[in-house]
Coordinates of C-alpha atoms in Angstrom, one line a residue:
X1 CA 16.5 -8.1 -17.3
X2 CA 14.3 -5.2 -19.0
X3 CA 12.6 -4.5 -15.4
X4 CA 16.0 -4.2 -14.3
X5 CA 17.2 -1.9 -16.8
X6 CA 14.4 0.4 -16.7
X7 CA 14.6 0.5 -12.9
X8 CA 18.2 1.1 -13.2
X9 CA 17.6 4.1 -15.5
X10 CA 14.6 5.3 -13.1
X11 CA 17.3 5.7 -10.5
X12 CA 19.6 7.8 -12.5
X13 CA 17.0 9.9 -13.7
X14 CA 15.9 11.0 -10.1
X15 CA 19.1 11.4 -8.6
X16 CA 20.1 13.6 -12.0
X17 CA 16.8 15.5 -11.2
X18 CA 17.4 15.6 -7.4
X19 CA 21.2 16.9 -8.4
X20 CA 19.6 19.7 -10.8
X21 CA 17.0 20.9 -8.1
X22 CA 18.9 20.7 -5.3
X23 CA 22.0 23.3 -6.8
X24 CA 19.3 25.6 -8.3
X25 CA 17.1 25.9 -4.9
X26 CA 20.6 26.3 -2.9
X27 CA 18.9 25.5 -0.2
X28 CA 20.1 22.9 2.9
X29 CA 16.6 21.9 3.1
X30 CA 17.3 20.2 -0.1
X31 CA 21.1 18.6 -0.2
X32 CA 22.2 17.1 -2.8
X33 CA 22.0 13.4 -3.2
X34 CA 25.8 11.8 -2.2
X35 CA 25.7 13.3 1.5
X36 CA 22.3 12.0 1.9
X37 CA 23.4 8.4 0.5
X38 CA 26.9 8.5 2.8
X39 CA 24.0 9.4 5.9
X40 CA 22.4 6.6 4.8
X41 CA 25.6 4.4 5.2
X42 CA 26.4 6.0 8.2
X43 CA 23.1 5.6 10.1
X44 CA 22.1 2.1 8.7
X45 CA 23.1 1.2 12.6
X46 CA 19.9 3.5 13.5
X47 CA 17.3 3.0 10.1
X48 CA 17.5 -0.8 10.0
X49 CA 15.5 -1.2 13.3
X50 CA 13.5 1.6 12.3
X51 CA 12.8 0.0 8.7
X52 CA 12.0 -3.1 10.3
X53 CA 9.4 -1.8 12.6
X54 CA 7.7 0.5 9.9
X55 CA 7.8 -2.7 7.4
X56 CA 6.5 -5.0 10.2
X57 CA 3.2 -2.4 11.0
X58 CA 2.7 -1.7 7.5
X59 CA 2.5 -5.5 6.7
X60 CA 0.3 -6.5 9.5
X61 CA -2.3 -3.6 8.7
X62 CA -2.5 -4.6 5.5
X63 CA -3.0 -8.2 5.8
X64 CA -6.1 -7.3 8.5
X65 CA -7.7 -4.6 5.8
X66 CA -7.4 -6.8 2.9
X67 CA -8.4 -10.3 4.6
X68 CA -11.6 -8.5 6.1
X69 CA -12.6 -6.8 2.5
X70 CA -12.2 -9.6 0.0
X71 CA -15.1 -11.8 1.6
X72 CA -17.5 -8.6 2.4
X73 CA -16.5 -7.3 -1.0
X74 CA -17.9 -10.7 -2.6
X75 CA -20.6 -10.6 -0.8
X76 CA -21.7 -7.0 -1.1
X77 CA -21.0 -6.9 -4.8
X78 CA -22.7 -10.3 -5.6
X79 CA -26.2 -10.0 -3.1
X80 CA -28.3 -7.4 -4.2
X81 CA -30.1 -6.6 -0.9
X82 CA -26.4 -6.3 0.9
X83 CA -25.3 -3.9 -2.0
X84 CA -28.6 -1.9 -1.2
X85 CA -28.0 -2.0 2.3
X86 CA -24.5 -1.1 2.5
X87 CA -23.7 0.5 0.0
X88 CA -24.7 3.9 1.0
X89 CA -22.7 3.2 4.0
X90 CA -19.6 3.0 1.6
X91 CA -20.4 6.2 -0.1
X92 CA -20.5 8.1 3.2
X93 CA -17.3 6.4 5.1
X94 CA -15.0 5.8 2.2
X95 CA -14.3 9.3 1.4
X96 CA -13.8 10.3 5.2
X97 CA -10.2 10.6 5.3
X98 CA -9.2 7.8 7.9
X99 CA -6.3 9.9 9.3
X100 CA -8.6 12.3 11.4
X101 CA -9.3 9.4 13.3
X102 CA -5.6 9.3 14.2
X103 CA -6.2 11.4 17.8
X104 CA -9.2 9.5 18.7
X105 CA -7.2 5.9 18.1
X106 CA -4.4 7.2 20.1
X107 CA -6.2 7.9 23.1
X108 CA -7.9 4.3 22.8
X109 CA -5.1 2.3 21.8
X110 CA -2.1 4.4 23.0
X111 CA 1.4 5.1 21.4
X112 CA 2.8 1.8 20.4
X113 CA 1.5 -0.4 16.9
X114 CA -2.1 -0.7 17.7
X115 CA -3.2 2.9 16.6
X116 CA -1.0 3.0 13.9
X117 CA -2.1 -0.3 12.6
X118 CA -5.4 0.3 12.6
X119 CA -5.5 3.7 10.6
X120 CA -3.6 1.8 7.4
X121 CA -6.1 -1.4 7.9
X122 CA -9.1 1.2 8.0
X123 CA -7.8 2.7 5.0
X124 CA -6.7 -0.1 2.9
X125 CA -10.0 -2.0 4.1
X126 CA -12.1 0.9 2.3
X127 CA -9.8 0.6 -0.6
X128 CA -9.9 -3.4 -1.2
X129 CA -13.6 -3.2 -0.3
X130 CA -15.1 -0.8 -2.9
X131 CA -12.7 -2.0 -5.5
X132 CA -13.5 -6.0 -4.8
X133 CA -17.1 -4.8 -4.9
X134 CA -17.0 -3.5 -8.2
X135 CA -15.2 -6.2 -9.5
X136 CA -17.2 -8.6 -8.7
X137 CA -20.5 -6.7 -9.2
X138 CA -19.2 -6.4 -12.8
X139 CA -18.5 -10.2 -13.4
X140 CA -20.6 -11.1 -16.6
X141 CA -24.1 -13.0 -16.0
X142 CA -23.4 -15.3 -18.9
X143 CA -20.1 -16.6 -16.9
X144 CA -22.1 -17.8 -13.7
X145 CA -25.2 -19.0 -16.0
X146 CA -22.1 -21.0 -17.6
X147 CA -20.4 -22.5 -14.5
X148 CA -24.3 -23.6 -13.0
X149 CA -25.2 -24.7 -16.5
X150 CA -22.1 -27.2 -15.5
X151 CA -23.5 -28.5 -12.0
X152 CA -21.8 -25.8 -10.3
X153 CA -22.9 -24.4 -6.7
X154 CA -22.3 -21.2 -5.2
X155 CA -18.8 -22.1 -3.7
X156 CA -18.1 -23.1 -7.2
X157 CA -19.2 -20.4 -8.7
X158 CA -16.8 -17.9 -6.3
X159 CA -14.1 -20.3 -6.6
X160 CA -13.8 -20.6 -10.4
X161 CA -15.9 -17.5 -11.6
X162 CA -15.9 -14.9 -9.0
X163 CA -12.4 -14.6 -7.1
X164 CA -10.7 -15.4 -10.4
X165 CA -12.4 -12.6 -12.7
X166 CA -11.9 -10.1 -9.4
X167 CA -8.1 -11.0 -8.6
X168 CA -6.5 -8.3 -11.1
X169 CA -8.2 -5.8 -10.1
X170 CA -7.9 -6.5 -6.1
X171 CA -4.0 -6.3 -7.0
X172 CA -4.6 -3.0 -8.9
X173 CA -6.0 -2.0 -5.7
X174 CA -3.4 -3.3 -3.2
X175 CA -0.7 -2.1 -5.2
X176 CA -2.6 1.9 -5.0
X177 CA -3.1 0.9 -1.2
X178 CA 0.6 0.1 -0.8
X179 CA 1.7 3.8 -1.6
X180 CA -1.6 5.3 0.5
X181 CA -0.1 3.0 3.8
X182 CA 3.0 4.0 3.4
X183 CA 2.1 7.8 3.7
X184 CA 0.0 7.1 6.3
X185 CA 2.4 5.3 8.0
X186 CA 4.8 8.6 8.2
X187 CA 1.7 10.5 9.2
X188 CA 1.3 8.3 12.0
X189 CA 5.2 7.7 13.3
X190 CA 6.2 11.1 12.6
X191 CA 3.3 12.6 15.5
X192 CA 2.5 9.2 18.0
X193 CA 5.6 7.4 19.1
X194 CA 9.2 7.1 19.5
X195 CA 9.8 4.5 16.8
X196 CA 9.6 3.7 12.8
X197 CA 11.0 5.8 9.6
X198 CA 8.4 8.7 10.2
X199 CA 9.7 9.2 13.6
X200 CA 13.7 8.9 12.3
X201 CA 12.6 11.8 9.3
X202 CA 10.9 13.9 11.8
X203 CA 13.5 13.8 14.2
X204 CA 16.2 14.6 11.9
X205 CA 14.4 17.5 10.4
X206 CA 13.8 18.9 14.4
X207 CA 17.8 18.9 14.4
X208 CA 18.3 20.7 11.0
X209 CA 20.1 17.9 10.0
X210 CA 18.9 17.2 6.4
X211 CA 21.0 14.8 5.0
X212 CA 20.1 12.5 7.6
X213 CA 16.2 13.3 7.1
X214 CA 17.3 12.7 3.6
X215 CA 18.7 9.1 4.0
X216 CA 15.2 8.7 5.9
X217 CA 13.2 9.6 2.9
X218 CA 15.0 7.1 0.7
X219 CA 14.6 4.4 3.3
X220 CA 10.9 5.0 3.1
X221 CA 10.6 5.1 0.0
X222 CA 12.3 2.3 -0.3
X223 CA 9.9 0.3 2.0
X224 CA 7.6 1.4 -0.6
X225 CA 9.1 0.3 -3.5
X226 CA 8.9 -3.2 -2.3
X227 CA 5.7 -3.6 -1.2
X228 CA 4.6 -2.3 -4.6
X229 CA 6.9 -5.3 -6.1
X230 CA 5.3 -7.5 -3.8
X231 CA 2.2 -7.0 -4.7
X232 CA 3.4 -6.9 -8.4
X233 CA 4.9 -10.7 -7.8
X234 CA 1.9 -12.2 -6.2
X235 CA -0.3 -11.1 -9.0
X236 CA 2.0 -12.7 -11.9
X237 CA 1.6 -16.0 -10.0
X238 CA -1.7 -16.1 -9.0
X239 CA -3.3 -14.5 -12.3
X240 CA -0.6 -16.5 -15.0
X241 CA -4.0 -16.9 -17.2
X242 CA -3.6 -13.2 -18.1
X243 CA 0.2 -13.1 -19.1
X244 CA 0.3 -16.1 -21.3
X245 CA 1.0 -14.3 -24.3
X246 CA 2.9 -11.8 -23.2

């Protein structure tokens, strides 16, 4: 009820701030929110599809980036010789910004989902991978010492040491990741392809017509919105250890 409340008050908040801006700019670049929410209504015929297909690439890219990170994240971050190995490799690729590679995958993979795809699971693989790294890099010596002290192996020592001490912070990171895709995601519609949100914004803003660019935006940011609450869900149920008393 609280969660509701305060996202109830977010929502008035931004469309009282989007009211205020929009009549002191004066601008038709920036209309003011009811004729972007009545093109909203109105083209829900044409977003739907377009939300569906966005959500659908988004999803898939990151399920491949985070299923290939969390077991090379383990294992870089607890194997000294892999960390040595590959971890100047991280330094040197995870700050290259993945969306240069945008032309290159286009020309590989074409204009449908592939290229698309695979920038976001590039990017969200760098993400989940330095993060699980760290995490479990920083999971205390006295912990393992405990759970082998116990007749533990290695598999039990990820299982019930390992994964559990790195969860929170691999949801930290997929809930960051979740806003990073979805800007890639526009990046990506909005110059390869016919389909998606970023290709319903771009097209509406080619015709001048900004409500309806507008009512694009919001969809977006609603796909965002969810997958951060997604993210936000699965970490409640899989790390209940950490919100017993609150």
């Amino acid at each position: 009820m609280r969660k509701t409340l305060g996202y109830l008050l977010a929502i008035v908040f931004i469309i009282a701030g989007w009211e205020v801006t929009s009549l002191l700019v004066n601008s038709p670049a920036l209309p003011e929110p009811w004729p972007a929410f009545c093109m909203l209504v109105e083209n829900f015929a044409d977003l739907w599809p377009a939300f569906l297909v966005s959500l659908y690439r988004v999803v898939v890219a990151m399920v491949i980036g985070t299923v290939i990170a969390i077991p090379i994240g383990l294992w870089v971050g607890r194997s000294p010789r892999a960390d040595a190995v590959l971890a100047p490799v991280l330094y040197f690729l995870y700050p290259l910004p993945k969306v240069v590679l945008l032309p290159v995958l286009i020309v590989l993979l074409g204009l449908a989902d592939a290229p698309k795809i695979v920038l976001i699971a590039l990017t969200v693989f760098f993400q989940v991978l330095v993060t699980v790294r760290d995490a479990a890099k920083s999971v205390p010596e006295e912990s393992v010492l405990s759970m082998r002290s116990l007749g533990g192996n290695r598999l039990d020592v990820y299982r019930h040491v390992v994964v559990p001490a790195t969860l929170p912070d691999l949801f930290t990171a997929l809930r960051i990741s979740s806003g990073t895709a979805v800007a890639i995601l526009f990046f990506a519609e909005s110059l390869a392809g016919s389909t998606g949100l970023g290709y319903f914004i771009v097209d509406a803003w080619s015709l001048l017509n900004y409500p309806k660019m507008f009512a694009g935006i919001i969809a977006m940011a609603l796909l965002g919105v969810i997958l951060y609450e997604l993210f936000e869900v699965a970490e409640k149920r899989l790390t209940r250890w950490r919100h017993i008393d609150r």
